[in-house]
Coordinates of C-alpha atoms in Angstrom, one line a residue:
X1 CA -84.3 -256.2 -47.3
X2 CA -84.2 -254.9 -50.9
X3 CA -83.0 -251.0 -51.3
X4 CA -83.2 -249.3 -55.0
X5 CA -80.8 -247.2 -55.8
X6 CA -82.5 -243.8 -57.3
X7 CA -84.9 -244.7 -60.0
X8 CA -84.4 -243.1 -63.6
X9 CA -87.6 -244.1 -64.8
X10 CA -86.4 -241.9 -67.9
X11 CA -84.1 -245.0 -68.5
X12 CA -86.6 -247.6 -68.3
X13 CA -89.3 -246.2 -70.1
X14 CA -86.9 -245.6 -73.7
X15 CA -86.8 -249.2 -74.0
X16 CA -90.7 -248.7 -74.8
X17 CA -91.5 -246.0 -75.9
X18 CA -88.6 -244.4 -77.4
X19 CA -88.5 -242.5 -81.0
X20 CA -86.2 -245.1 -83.2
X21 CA -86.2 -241.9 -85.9
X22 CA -82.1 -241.4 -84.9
X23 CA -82.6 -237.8 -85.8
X24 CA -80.2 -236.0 -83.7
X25 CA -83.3 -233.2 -82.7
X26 CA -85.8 -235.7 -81.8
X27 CA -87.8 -234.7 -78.9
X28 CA -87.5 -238.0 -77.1
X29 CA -83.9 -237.7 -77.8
X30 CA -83.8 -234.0 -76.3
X31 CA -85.9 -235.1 -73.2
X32 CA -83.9 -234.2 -69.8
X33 CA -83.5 -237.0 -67.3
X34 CA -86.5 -236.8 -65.1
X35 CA -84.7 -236.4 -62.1
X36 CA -82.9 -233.8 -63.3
X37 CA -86.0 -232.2 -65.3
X38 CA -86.8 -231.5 -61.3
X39 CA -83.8 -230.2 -60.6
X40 CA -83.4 -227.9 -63.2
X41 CA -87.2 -226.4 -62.4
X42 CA -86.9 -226.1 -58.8
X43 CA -83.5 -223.9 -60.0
X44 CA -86.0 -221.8 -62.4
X45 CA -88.6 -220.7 -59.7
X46 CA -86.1 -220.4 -57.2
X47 CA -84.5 -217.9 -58.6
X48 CA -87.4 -216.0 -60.6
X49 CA -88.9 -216.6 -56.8
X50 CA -85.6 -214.9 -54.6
X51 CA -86.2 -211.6 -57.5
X52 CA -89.7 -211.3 -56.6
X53 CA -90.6 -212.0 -60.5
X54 CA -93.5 -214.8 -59.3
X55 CA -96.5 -213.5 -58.3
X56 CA -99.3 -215.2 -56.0
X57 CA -102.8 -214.3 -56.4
X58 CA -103.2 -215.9 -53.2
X59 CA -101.6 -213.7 -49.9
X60 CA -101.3 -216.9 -47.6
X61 CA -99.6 -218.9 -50.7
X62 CA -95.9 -218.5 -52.0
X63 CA -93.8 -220.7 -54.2
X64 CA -91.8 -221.9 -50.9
X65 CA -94.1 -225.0 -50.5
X66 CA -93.7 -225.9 -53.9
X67 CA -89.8 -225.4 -53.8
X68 CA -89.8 -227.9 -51.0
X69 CA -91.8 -230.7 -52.5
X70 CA -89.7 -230.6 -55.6
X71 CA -86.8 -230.8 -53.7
X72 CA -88.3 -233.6 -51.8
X73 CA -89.0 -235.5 -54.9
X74 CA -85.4 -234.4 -56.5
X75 CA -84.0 -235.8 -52.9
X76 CA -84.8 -240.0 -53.1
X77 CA -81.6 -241.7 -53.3
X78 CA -82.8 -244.8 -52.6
X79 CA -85.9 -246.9 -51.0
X80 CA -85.5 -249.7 -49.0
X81 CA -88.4 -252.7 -48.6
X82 CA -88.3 -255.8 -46.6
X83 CA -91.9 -257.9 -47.4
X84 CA -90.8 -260.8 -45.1
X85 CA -90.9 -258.7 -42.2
X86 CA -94.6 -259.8 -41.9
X87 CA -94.0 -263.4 -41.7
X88 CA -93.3 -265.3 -38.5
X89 CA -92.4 -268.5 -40.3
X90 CA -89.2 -270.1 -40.9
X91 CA -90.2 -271.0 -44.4
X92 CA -87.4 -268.0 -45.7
X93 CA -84.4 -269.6 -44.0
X94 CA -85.2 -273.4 -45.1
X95 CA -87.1 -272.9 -48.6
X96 CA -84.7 -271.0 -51.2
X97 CA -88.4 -270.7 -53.7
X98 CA -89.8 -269.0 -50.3
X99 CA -86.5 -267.0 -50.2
X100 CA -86.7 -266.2 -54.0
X101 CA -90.3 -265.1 -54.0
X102 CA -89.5 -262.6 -50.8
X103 CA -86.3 -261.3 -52.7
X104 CA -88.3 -260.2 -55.8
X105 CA -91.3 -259.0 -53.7
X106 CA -89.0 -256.7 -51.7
X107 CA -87.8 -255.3 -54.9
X108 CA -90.8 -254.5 -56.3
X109 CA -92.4 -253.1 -52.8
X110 CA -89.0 -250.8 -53.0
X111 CA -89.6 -249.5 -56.5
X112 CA -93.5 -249.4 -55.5
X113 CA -92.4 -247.2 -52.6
X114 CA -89.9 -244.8 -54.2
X115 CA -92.6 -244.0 -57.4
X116 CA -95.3 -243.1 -55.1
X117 CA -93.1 -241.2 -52.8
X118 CA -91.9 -238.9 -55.6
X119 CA -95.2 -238.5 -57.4
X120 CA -97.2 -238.0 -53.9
X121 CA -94.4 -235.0 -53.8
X122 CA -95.1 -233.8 -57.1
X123 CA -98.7 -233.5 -56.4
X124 CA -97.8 -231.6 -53.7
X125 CA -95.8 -229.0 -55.8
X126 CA -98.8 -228.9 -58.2
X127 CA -101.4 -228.0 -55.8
X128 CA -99.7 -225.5 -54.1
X129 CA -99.0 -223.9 -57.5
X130 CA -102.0 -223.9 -58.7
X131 CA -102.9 -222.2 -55.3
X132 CA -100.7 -219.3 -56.2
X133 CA -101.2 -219.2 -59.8
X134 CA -105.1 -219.6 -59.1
X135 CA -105.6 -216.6 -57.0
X136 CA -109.2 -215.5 -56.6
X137 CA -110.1 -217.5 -59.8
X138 CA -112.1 -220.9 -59.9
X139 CA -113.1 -220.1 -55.8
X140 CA -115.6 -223.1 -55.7
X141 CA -113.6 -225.8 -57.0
X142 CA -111.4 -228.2 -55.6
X143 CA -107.6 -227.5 -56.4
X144 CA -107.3 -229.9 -58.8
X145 CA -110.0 -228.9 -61.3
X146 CA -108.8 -225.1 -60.5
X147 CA -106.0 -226.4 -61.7
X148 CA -107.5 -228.0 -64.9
X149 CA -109.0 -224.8 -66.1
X150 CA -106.3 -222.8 -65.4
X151 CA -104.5 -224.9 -68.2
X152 CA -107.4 -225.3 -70.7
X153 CA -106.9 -221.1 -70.1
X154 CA -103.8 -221.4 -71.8
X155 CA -103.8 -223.5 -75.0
X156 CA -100.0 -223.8 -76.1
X157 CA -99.3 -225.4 -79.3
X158 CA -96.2 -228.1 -79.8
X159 CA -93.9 -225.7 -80.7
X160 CA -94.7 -222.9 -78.1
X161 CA -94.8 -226.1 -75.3
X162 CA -92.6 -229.0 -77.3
X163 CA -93.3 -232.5 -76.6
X164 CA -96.5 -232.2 -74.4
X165 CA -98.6 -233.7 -76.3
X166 CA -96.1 -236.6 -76.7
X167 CA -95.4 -237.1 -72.7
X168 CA -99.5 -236.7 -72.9
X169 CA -99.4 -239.6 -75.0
X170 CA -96.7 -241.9 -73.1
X171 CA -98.5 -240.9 -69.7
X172 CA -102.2 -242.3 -71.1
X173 CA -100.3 -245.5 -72.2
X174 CA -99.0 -246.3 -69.5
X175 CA -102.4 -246.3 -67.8
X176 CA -104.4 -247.7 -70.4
X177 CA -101.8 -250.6 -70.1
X178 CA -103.1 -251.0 -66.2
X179 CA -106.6 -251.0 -67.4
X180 CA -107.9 -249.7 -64.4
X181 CA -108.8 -246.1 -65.2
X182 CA -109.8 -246.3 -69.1
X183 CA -113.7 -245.2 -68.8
X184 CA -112.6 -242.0 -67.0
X185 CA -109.6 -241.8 -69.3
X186 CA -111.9 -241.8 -72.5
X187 CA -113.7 -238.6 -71.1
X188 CA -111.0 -236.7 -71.7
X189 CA -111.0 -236.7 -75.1
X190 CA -114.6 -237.6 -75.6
X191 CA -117.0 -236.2 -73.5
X192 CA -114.4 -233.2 -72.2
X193 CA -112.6 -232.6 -76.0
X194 CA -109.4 -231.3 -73.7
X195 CA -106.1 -231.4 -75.2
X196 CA -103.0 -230.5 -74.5
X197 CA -102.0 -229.4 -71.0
X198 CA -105.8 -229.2 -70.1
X199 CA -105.7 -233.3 -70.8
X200 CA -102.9 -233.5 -68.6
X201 CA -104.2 -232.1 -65.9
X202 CA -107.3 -234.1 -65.9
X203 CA -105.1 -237.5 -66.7
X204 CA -103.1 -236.3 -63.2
X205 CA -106.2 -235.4 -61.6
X206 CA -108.3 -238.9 -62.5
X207 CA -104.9 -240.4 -61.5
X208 CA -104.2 -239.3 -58.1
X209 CA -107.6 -239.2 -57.1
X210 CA -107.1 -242.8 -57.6
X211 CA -104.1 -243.7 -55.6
X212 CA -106.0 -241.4 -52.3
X213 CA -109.2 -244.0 -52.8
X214 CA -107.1 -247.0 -52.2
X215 CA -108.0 -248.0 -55.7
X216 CA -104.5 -249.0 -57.2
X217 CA -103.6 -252.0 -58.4
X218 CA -100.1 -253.2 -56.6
X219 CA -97.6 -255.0 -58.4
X220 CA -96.6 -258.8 -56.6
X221 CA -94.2 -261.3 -56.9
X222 CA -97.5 -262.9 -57.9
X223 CA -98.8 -261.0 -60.3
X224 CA -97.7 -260.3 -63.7
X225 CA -94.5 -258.5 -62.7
X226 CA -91.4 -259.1 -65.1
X227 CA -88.2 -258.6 -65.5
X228 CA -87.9 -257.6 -69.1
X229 CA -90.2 -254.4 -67.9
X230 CA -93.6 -255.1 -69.9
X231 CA -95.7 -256.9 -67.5
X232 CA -98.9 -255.3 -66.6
X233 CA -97.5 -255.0 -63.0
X234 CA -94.5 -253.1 -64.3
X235 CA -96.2 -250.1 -65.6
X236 CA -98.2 -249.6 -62.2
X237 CA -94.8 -248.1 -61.7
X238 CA -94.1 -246.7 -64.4
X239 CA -96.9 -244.6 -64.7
X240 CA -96.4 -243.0 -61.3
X241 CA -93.2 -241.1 -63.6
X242 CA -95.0 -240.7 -66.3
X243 CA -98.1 -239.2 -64.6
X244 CA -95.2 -237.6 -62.8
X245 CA -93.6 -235.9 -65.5
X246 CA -97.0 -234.5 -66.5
X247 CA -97.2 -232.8 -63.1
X248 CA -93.8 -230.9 -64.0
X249 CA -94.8 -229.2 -67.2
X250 CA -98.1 -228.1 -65.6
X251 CA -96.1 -226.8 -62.7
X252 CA -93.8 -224.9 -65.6
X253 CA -96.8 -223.7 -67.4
X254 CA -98.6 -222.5 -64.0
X255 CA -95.4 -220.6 -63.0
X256 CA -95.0 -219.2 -66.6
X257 CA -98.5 -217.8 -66.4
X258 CA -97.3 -216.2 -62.9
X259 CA -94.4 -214.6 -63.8
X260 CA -94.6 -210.6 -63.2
X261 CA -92.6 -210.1 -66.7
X262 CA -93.0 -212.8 -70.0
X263 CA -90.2 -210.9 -72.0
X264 CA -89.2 -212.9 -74.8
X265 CA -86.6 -210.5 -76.1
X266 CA -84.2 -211.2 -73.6
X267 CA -81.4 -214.7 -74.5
X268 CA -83.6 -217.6 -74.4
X269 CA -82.3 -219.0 -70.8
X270 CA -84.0 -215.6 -68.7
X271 CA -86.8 -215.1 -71.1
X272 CA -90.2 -216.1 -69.4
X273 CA -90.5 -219.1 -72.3
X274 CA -87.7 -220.8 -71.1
X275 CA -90.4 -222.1 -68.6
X276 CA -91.8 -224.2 -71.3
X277 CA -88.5 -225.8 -72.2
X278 CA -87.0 -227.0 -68.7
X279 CA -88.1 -230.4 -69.7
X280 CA -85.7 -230.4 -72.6
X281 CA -81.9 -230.5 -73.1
X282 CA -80.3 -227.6 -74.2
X283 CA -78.6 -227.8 -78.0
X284 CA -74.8 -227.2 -76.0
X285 CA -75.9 -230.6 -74.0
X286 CA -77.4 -232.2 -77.0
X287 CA -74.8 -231.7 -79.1
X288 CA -72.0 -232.9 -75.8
X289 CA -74.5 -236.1 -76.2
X290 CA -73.8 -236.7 -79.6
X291 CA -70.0 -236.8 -79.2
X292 CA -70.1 -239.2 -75.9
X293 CA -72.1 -241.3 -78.0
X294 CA -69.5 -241.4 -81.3
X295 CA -66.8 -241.7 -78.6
X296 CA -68.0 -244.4 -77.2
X297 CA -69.0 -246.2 -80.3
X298 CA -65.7 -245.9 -81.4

């Protein structure tokens, strides 16, 4: 049996993707760990949620279900995978390649597991916010696309929404690396012109629609799985955080379109916009980065 400890896909996916600029305000740099980029939103509309600030346009929807499938997603410590459990043969105990071969398929079954587990949550969340951000609006459509033109509603620029278009970017990557969803991914720019969070949510929608029709690729000790993390097979994982993280700023943007009062007068942390920065560290932990890293260099 393989168990992975809880996954900081954050961690992985640097080592690709990120920003070699060293500029202390880079937005890769100022990215929150994805784990706790849940955390810290799930702490947002909790508490704009307990002081009645969110509003439903729905009567039978609240924020609750949402609350509990980010805390459901936040709450993987670890997965646990055991591929030979399948195989009657003795080939394990007398073969150390058959032994080998079971040992890395168990660990990719176990990361396999804990990405869809957290993104099958996060969709969760994101329909049921839509649901109550939606209201009355968009009454014929399936949630998803409700949920797509409630955020082509709402064009936010980079600096109004920072580093959207950049996790946009990273997210479409990652599954044009697969190769399995590129015609429907080349609508979105080309025969939809959708940008922004409006690409995002179609990227998520063309995405989980996929995973429900059994249409995923899964990663094998067979196929082109390796261990320096650019193998093909690889990013069938990665992309379930990228996607992943896509589905958390949609969620801020669909609860910063419900909130009862937007004021941006009051300090940044309970203004309405801080919605749109959850995803990013604050300058007090940016700047408590910086000196970890010199104190550690030295």
């Amino acid at each position: 049996m393989m168990t992975i400890k809880a996954i900081d896909p954050a961690t992985e996916l640097s080592a690709l993707f990120a920003c070699k600029c060293g500029k202390p305000m880079c937005r890769w740099r100022a990215l929150r760990p994805f784990r706790d980029h849940i955390k810290r939103l799930f702490q947002a509309i909790s508490v704009k949620h307990e002081r009645e600030r969110l509003s439903s346009g729905d009567p039978e929807v609240t924020w609750d279900a949402t609350l509990f499938s980010l805390q459901m997603a936040a709450s993987l410590e670890d997965a646990s995978a055991n591929t030979a459990y399948v195989d009657d043969s003795d080939a394990i105990v007398y073969c150390d390649a058959a032994w080998e071969f079971e040992v890395l398929s168990s660990e990719i079954a176990a990361k396999y597991v804990a990405g869809l587990s957290i993104f099958n949550f996060l969709w969760s969340a994101y329909e049921n916010a839509v649901k109550a951000a939606a209201g009355t609006q968009f009454p014929r459509d399936k949630t998803a696309v409700r949920g797509r033109k409630l955020a082509e509603g709402s064009p936010r620029s980079e600096d109004d929404f920072p580093a959207v278009n950049m996790l946009y970017r990273i997210a479409e990557r990652c599954c044009r690396i697969c190769g399995d969803l590129d015609p429907e991914i080349d609508l979105i720019s080309g025969k939809y012109k959708l940008t922004g969070t409006g690409a995002a949510a179609e990227l998520a929608r063309i995405y989980r629609n996929h995973l429900a029709h059994g249409d995923d690729w899964v990663p094998t000790a067979s196929s082109d799985w390796e261990r320096n993390g650019r193998g093909k097979a690889n990013f069938v994982v990665f992309r379930m955080y990228a996607v992943g993280r896509l589905l958390l700023l949609l969620i801020q943007e669909l609860a910063f379109q419900s909130l009862t009062s937007r004021s941006a007068c009051k300090p940044a942390k309970h203004s309405g916009k801080a919605f749109l920065r959850l995803h990013l560290l604050t300058k007090t932990e940016l700047a408590d980065g910086n000196r970890l890293a010199h104190m550690h260099a030295d």
